[in-house]
Coordinates of C-alpha atoms and ligand atoms in Angstrom, one line a residue:
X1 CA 19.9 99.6 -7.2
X2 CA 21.1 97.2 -9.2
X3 CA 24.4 98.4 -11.7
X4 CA 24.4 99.3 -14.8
X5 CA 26.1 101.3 -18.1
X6 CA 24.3 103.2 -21.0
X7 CA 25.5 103.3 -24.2
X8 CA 24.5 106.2 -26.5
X9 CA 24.7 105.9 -30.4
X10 CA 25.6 109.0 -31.5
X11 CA 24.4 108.8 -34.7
X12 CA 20.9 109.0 -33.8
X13 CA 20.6 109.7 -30.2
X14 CA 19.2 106.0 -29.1
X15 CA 20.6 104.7 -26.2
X16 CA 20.1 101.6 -24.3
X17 CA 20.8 100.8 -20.2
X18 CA 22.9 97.2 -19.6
X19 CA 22.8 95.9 -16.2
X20 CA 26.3 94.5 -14.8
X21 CA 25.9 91.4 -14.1
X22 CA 29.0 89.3 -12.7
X23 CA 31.4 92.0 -13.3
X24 CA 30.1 92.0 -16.8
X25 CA 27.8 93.5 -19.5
X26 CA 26.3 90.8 -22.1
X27 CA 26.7 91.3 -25.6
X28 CA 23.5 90.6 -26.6
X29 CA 22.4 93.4 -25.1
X30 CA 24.9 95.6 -26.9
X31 CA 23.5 93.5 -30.2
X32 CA 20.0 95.0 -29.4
X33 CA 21.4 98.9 -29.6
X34 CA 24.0 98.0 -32.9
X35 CA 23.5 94.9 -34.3
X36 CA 26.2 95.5 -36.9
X37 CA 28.4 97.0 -34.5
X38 CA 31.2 94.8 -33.8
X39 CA 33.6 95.0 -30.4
X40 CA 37.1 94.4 -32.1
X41 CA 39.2 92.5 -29.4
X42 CA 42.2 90.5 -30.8
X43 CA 43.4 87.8 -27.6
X44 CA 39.9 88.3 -25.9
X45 CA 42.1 91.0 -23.9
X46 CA 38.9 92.9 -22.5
X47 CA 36.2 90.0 -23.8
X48 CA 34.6 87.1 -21.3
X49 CA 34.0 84.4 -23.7
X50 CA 32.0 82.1 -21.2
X51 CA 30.4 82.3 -17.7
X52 CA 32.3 79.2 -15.0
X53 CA 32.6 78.1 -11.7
X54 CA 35.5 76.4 -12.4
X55 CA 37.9 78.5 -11.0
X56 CA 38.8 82.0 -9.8
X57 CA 41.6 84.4 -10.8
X58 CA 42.6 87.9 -9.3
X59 CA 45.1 88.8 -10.7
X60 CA 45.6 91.9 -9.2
X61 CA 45.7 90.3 -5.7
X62 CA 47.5 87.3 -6.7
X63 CA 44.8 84.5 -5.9
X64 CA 44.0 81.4 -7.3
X65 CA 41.1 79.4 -6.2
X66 CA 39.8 75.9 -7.5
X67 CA 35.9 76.0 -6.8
X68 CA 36.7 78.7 -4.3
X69 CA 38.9 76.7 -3.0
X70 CA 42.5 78.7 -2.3
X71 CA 45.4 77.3 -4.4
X72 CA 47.6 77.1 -1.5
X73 CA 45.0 75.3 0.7
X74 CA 44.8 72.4 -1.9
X75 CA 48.9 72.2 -2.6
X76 CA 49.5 72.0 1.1
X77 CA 46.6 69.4 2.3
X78 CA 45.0 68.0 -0.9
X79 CA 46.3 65.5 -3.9
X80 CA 46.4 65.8 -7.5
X81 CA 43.3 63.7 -7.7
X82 CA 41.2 64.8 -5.3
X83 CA 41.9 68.2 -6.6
X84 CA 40.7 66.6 -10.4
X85 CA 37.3 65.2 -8.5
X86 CA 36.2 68.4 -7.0
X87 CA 37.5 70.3 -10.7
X88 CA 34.7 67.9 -11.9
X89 CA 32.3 67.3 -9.7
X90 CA 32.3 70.7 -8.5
X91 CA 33.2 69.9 -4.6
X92 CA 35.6 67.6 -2.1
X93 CA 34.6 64.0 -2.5
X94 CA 33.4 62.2 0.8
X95 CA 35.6 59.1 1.7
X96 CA 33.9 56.7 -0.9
X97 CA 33.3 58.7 -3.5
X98 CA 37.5 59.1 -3.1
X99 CA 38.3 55.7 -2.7
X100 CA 35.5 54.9 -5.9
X101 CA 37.1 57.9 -7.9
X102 CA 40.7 56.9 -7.4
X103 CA 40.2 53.2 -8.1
X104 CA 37.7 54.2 -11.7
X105 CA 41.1 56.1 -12.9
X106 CA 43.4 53.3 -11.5
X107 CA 41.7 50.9 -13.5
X108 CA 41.7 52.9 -16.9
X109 CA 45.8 53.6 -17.1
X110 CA 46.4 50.7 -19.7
X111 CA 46.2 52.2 -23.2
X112 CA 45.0 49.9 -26.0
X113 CA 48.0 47.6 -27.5
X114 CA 47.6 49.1 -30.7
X115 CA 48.1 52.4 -29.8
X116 CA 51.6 52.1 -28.5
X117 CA 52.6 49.4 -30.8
X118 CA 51.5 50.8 -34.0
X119 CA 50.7 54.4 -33.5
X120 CA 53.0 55.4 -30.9
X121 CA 56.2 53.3 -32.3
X122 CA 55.5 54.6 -36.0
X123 CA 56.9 58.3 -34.9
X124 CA 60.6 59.5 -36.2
X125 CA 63.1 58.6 -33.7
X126 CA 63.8 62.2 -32.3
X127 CA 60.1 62.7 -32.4
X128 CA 58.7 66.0 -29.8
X129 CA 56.9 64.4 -26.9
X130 CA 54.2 67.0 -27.2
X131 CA 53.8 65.9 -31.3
X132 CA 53.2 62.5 -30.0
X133 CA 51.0 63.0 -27.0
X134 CA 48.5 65.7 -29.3
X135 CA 48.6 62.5 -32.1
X136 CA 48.5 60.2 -29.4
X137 CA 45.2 62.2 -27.7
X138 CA 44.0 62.5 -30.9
X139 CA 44.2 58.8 -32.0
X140 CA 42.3 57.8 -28.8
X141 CA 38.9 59.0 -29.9
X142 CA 39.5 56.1 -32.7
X143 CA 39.4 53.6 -30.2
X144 CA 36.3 54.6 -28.2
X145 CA 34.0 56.3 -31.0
X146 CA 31.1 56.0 -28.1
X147 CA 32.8 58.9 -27.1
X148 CA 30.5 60.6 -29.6
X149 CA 27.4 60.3 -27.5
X150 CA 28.4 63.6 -25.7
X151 CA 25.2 64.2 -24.0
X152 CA 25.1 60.7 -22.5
X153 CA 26.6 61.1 -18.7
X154 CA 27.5 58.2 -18.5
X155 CA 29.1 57.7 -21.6
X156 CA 30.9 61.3 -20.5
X157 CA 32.6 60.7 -17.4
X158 CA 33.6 57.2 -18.7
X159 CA 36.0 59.7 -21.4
X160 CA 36.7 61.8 -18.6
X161 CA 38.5 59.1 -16.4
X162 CA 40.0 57.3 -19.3
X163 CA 41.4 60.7 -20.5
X164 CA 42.6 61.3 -16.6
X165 CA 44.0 58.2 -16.2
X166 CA 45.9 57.2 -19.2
X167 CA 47.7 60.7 -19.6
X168 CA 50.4 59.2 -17.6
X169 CA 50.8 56.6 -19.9
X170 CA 50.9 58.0 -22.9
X171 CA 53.2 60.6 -21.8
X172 CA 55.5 57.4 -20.4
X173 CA 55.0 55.9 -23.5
X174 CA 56.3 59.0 -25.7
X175 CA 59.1 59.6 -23.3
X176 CA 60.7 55.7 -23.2
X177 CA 60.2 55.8 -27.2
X178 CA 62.5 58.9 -27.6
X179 CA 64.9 57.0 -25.2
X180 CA 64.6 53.7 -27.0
X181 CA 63.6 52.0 -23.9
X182 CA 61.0 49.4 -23.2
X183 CA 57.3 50.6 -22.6
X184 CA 56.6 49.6 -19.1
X185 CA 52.6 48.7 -17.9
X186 CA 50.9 50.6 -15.8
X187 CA 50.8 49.2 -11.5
X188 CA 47.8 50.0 -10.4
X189 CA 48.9 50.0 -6.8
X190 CA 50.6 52.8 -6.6
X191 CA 49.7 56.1 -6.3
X192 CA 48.9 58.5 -9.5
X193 CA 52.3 59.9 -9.5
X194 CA 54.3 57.6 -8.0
X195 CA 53.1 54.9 -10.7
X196 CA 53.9 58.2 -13.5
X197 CA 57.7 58.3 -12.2
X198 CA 57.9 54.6 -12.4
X199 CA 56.9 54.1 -16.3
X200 CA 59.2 57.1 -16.8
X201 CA 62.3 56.3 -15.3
X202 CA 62.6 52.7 -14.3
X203 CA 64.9 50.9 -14.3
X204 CA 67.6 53.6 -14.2
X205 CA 69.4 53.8 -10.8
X206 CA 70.4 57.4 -11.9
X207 CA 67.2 58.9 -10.9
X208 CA 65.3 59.1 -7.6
X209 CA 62.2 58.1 -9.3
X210 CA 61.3 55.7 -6.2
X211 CA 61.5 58.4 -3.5
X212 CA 58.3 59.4 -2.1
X213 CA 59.2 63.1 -2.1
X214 CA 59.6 62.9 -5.6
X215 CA 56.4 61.4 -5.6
X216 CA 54.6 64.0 -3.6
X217 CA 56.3 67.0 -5.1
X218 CA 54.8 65.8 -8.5
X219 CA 51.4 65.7 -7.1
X220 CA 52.0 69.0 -5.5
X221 CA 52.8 70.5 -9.3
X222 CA 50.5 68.6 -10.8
X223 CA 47.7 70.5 -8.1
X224 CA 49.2 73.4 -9.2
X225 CA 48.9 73.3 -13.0
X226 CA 45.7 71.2 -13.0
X227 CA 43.4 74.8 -14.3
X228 CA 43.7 78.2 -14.6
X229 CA 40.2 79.4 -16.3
X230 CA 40.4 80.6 -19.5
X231 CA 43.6 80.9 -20.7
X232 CA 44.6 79.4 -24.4
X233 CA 44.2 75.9 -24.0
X234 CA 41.1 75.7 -22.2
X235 CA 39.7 78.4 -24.4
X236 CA 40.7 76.0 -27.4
X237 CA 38.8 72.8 -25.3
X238 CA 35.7 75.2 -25.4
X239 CA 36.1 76.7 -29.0
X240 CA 37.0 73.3 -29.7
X241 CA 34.2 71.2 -27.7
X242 CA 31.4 73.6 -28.5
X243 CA 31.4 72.2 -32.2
X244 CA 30.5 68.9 -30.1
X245 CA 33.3 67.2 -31.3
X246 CA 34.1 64.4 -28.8
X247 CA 36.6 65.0 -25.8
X248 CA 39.5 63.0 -27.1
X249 CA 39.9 65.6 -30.2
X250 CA 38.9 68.3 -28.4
X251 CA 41.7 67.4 -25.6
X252 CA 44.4 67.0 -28.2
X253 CA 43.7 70.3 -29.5
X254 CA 44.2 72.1 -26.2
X255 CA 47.3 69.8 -26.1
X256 CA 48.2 71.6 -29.0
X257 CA 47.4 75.0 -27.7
X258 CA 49.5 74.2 -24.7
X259 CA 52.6 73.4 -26.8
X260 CA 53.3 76.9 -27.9
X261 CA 56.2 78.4 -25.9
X262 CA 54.2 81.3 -24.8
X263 CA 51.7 78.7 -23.2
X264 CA 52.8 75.9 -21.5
X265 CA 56.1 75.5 -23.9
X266 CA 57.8 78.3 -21.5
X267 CA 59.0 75.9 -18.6
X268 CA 61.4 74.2 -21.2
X269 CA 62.2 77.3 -22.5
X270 CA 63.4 78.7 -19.3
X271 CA 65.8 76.1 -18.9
X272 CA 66.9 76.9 -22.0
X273 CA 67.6 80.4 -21.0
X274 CA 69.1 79.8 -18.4
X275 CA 71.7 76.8 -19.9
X276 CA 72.4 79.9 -22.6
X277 CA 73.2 82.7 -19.5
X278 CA 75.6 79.9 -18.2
X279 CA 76.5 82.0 -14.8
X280 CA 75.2 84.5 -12.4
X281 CA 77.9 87.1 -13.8
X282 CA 76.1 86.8 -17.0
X283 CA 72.9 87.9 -15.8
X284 CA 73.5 91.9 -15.8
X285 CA 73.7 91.3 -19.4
X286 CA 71.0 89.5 -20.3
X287 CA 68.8 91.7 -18.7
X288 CA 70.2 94.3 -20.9
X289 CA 69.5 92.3 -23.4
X290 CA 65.5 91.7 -22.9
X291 CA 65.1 95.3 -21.9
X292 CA 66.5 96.3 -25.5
X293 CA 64.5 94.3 -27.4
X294 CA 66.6 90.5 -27.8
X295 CA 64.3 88.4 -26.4
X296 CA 61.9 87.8 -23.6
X297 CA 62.9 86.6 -20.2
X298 CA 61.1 83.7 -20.0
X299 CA 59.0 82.6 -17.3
X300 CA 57.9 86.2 -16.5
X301 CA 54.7 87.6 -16.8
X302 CA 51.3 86.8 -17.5
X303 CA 48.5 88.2 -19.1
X304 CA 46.0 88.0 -16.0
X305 CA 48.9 87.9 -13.2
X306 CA 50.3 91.4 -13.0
X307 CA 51.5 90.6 -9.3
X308 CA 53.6 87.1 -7.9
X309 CA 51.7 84.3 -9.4
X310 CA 50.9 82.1 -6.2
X311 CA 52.2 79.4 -7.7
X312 CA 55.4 80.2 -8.1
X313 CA 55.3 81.0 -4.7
X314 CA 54.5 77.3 -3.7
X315 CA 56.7 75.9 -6.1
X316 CA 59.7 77.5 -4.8
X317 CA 59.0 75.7 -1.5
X318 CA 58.7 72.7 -3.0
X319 CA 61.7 73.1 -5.1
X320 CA 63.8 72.9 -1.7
X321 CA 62.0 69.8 -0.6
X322 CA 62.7 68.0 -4.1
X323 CA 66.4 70.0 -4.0
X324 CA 67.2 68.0 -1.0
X325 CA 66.7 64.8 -2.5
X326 CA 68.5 65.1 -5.9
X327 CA 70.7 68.1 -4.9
X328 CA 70.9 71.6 -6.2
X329 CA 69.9 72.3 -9.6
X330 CA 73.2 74.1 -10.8
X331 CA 70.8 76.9 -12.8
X332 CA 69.0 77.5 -9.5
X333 CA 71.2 80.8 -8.3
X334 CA 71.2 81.6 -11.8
X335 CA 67.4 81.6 -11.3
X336 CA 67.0 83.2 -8.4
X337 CA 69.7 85.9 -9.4
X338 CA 67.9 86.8 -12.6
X339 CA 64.7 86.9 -10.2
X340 CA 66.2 89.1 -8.1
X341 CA 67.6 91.6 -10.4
X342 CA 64.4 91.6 -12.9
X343 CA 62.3 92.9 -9.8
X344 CA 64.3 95.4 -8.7
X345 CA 64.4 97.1 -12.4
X346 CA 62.0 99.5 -13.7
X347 CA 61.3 97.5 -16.8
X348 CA 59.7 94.6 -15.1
X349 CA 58.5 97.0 -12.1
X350 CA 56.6 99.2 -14.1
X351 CA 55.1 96.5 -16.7
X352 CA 54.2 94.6 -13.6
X353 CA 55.9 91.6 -14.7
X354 CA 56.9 89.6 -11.9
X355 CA 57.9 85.3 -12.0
X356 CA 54.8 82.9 -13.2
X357 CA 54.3 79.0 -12.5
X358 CA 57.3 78.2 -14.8
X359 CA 59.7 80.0 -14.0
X360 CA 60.5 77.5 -11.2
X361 CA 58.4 74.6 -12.3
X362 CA 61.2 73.8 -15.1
X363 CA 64.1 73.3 -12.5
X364 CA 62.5 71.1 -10.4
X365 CA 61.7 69.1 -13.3
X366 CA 65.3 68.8 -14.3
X367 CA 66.3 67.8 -10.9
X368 CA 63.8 64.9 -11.0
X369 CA 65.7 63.7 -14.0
X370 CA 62.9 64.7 -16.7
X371 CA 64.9 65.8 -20.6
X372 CA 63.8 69.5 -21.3
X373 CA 61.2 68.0 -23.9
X374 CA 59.0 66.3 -21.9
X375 CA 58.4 69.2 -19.5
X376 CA 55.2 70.8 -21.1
X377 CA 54.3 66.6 -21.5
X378 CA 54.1 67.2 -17.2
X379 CA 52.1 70.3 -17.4
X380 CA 49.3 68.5 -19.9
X381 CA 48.7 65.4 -17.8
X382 CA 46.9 67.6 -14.9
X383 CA 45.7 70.6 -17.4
X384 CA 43.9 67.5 -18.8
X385 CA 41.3 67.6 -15.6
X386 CA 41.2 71.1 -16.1
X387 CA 40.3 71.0 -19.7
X388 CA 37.2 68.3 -18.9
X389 CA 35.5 70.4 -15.9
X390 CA 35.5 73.0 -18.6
X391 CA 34.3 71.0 -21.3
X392 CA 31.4 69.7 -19.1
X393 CA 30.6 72.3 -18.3
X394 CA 30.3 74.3 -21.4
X395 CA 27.8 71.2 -22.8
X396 CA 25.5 71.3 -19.8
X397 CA 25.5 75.1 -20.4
X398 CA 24.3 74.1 -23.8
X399 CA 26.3 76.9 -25.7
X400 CA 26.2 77.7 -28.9
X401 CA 29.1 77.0 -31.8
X402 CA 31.8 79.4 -31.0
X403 CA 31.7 81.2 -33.8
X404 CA 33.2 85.4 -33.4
X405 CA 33.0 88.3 -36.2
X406 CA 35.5 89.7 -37.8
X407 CA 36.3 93.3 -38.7
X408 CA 36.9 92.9 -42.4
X409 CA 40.0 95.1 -43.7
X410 CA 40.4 93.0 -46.8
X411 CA 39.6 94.3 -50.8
X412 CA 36.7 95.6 -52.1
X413 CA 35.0 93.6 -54.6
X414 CA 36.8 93.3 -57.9
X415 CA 36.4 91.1 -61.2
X416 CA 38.4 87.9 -62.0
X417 CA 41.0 88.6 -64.1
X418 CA 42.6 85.8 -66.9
X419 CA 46.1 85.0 -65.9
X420 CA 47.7 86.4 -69.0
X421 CA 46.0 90.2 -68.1
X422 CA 47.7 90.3 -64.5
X423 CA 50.3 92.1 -65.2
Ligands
CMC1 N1 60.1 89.6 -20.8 C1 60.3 90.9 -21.2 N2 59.3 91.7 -21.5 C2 58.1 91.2 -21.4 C3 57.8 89.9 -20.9 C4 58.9 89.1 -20.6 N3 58.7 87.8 -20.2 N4 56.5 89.7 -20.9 C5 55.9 90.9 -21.3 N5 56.9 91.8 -21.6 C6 56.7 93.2 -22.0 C7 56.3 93.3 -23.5 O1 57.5 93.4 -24.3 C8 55.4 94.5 -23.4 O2 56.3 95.6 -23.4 P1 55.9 97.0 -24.2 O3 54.6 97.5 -23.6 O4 57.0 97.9 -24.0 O5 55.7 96.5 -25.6 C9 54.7 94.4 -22.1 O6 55.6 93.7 -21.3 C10 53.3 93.7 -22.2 O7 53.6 92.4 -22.9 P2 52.5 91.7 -23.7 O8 53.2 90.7 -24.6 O9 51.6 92.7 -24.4 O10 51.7 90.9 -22.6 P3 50.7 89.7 -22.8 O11 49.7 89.7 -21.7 O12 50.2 89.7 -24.2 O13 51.7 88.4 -22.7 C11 52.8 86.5 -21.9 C12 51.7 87.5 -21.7 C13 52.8 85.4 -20.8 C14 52.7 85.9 -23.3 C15 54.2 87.3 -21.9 O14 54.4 87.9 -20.6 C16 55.4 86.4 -22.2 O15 55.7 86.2 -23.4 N6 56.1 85.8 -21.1 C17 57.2 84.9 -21.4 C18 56.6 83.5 -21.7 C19 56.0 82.9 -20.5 O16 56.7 82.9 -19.4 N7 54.9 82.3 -20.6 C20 54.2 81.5 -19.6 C21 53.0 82.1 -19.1 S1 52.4 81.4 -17.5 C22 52.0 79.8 -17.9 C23 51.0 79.6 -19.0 O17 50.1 80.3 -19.2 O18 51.2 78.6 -19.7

């Protein structure tokens, strides 16, 4: 027999069964019983806004899968844009529907002259490379207004691989602005990453940017961050995309939602921290400090993750490979001191707070030579094939405006009063 809940209105004994379907109970169901009944849930903490295939969550278990695909699987055998084909397409792609992917977003990296030279060199000097990649994002969808025609295919996966592919460059572009360096072009015969860490860094001889660990490692992260179902940035693409706006707005608002330092924001702020604890003798202290109420420690928990996130398991490894290239990050023991004492007290034991995907991802960062600004710039570029599979596949589920209720706890009516009676 199938499962199922039934909900009794007290006030006048009707009830109605709801099967549980997926794990879930649909609201329209509810709506039938008490259509003026509204379920107040502030951050969606108890609410499935959607139905996807995209990916899978547990976190309970700790597991990530991409299209049921185990994170861990795809970090150790797959790259960053195989993993963005099968986000998209829904499975691996066979040998020439690879080599066809990978050359459609080699060949869409350039960004239009005008972007760089007149949108993307009019910013303040000392602008945020996250402010210039949402504006950046944004300003695409002026340049392509065929982007419009949302429910034309073709039209759609031509924005999805220009959006793909010239995230890199953009981001390139932002980052050799704040430096006042030359915007270099795009070589489209190098790999995804590899080509990214050239338009960063070269020519400086200070960075290992031409080392094909680097290279690699980057690809492993960018696996790693490329989606993570609905958590605030791809719920904005959705919110966002379901007024059927086209994808380049819709992207730069989940750009934005990224940006916030709860979201993707924390990686640079957990360098921060850890610059501002200085030593490992400091960490005691700190810890005293979060557990009273100054601050949070940044980089732990997660609203869905209340065990390890797997991530941050992979990324420690990879952290050693990219360590052994550039050297130690100095804030590493710091890191893996204030790891080590956090889950061993009963504050973070019994909140179930335990590391998430920044709390390492920051570090190796710094050791590639990327400035602390640039790091949620690096989580954006893969969340961006994230954000599309979702985006898709909200249209071809042909949902309706996102559009929730509100509990109103506002005055009752009342008459206008002239300013000279208000007291
Ligand atoms: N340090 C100290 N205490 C914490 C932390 C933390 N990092 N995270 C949660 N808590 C405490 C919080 O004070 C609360 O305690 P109490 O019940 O006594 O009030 C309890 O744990 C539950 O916290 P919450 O804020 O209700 O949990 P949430 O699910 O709303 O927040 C979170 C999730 C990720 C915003 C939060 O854990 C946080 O602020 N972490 C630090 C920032 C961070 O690392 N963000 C990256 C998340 S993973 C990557 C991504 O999604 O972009």
């Amino acid at each position: 027999m199938a499962e199922s809940i039934t909900i009794t209105d007290n006030r006048t004994g009707d009830s109605i069964e709801i099967p549980i379907d997926n794990g879930g109970v649909a609201a329209t169901e509810w709506h039938k019983l008490l259509p003026d009944i509204w379920f107040y849930d502030p951050a969606f903490m108890q609410t499935a806004a959607c139905a996807s295939a995209v990916s899978y969550l547990d976190g309970d278990a700790g597991i990530l899968r991409y299209r049921g695909y185990p994170i861990d699987q795809l970090a150790e055998k797959s790259t960053y844009l195989e993993v963005a084909y099968l986000l998209q397409f829904g499975e691996l792609p066979n040998a020439k529907q690879f080599e066809d992917w990978t050359r459609e977003i080699t060949y869409h990296t350039y960004i239009h002259e005008n972007l760089r030279k007149r949108f993307m060199d009019g910013f303040h000097y000392d602008a945020h490379p996250m402010g210039m990649l949402v504006s950046g994002v944004a300003a695409l969808s002026t340049f392509y207004p065929e982007a419009k025609d949302i429910f034309d295919k073709e039209q759609r996966h031509k924005q999805i691989v220009r959006l793909i592919a010239k995230m890199p460059t953009i981001a390139a572009c932002a980052y050799r602005f704040s430096q006042g360096m030359p915007f270099i072009y795009p070589d489209n015969d190098m790999s995804f990453t590899a080509n990214f860490l050239r338009m960063m860094f070269e020519p400086r001889r200070d960075v290992d940017w031409n080392d094909p660990v680097l290279a690699k490692a980057l690809d492993v992260l960018f696996i790693l961050h490329a989606d993570h179902e609905q958590n605030c940035s791809t719920t904005t693409m959705r919110v966002v995309g379901s007024s059927h706006t086209d994808p380049y707005t819709a992207t730069s608002a989940a750009c934005a939602g990224l940006y916030g330092p709860r979201h993707g924001g924390a990686n640079e702020q957990v360098i921060r921290m850890l610059m501002e604890i200085g030593s490992i003798d400091n960490v005691e202290d700190f810890i005293k400090g979060v557990k009273s109420g100054s601050g949070r420690l940044q980089g732990f928990g997660h609203r869905v993750y209340k065990n390890y996130d797997p991530r941050a398991r992979i990324i420690k490894k990879t952290a050693d490979e990219v360590f052994e290239v550039t050297g130690k990050n100095p804030l590493l023991d710091i890191a893996l001191k204030l790891e080590e004492v956090a889950l061993a007290d009963d504050y973070f034991i019994s909140r179930r707070l335990y590391p998430n995907v920044d709390f390492y991802s920051g570090l190796i960062y710094q050791a590639m030579g990327f400035p602390l600004d640039i790091f949620t710039v690096l989580f954006a570029i893969p969340r961006t094939s994230g954000w599309l599979a979702h985006w898709e596949e909200m249209l071809e589920q042909d949902s309706k405006i996102a559009r929730p209720r509100q509990l109103y706890i506002g005055a009752p009516e009342r008459d206008y009063a002239p300013i000279a009676n208000r007291g």
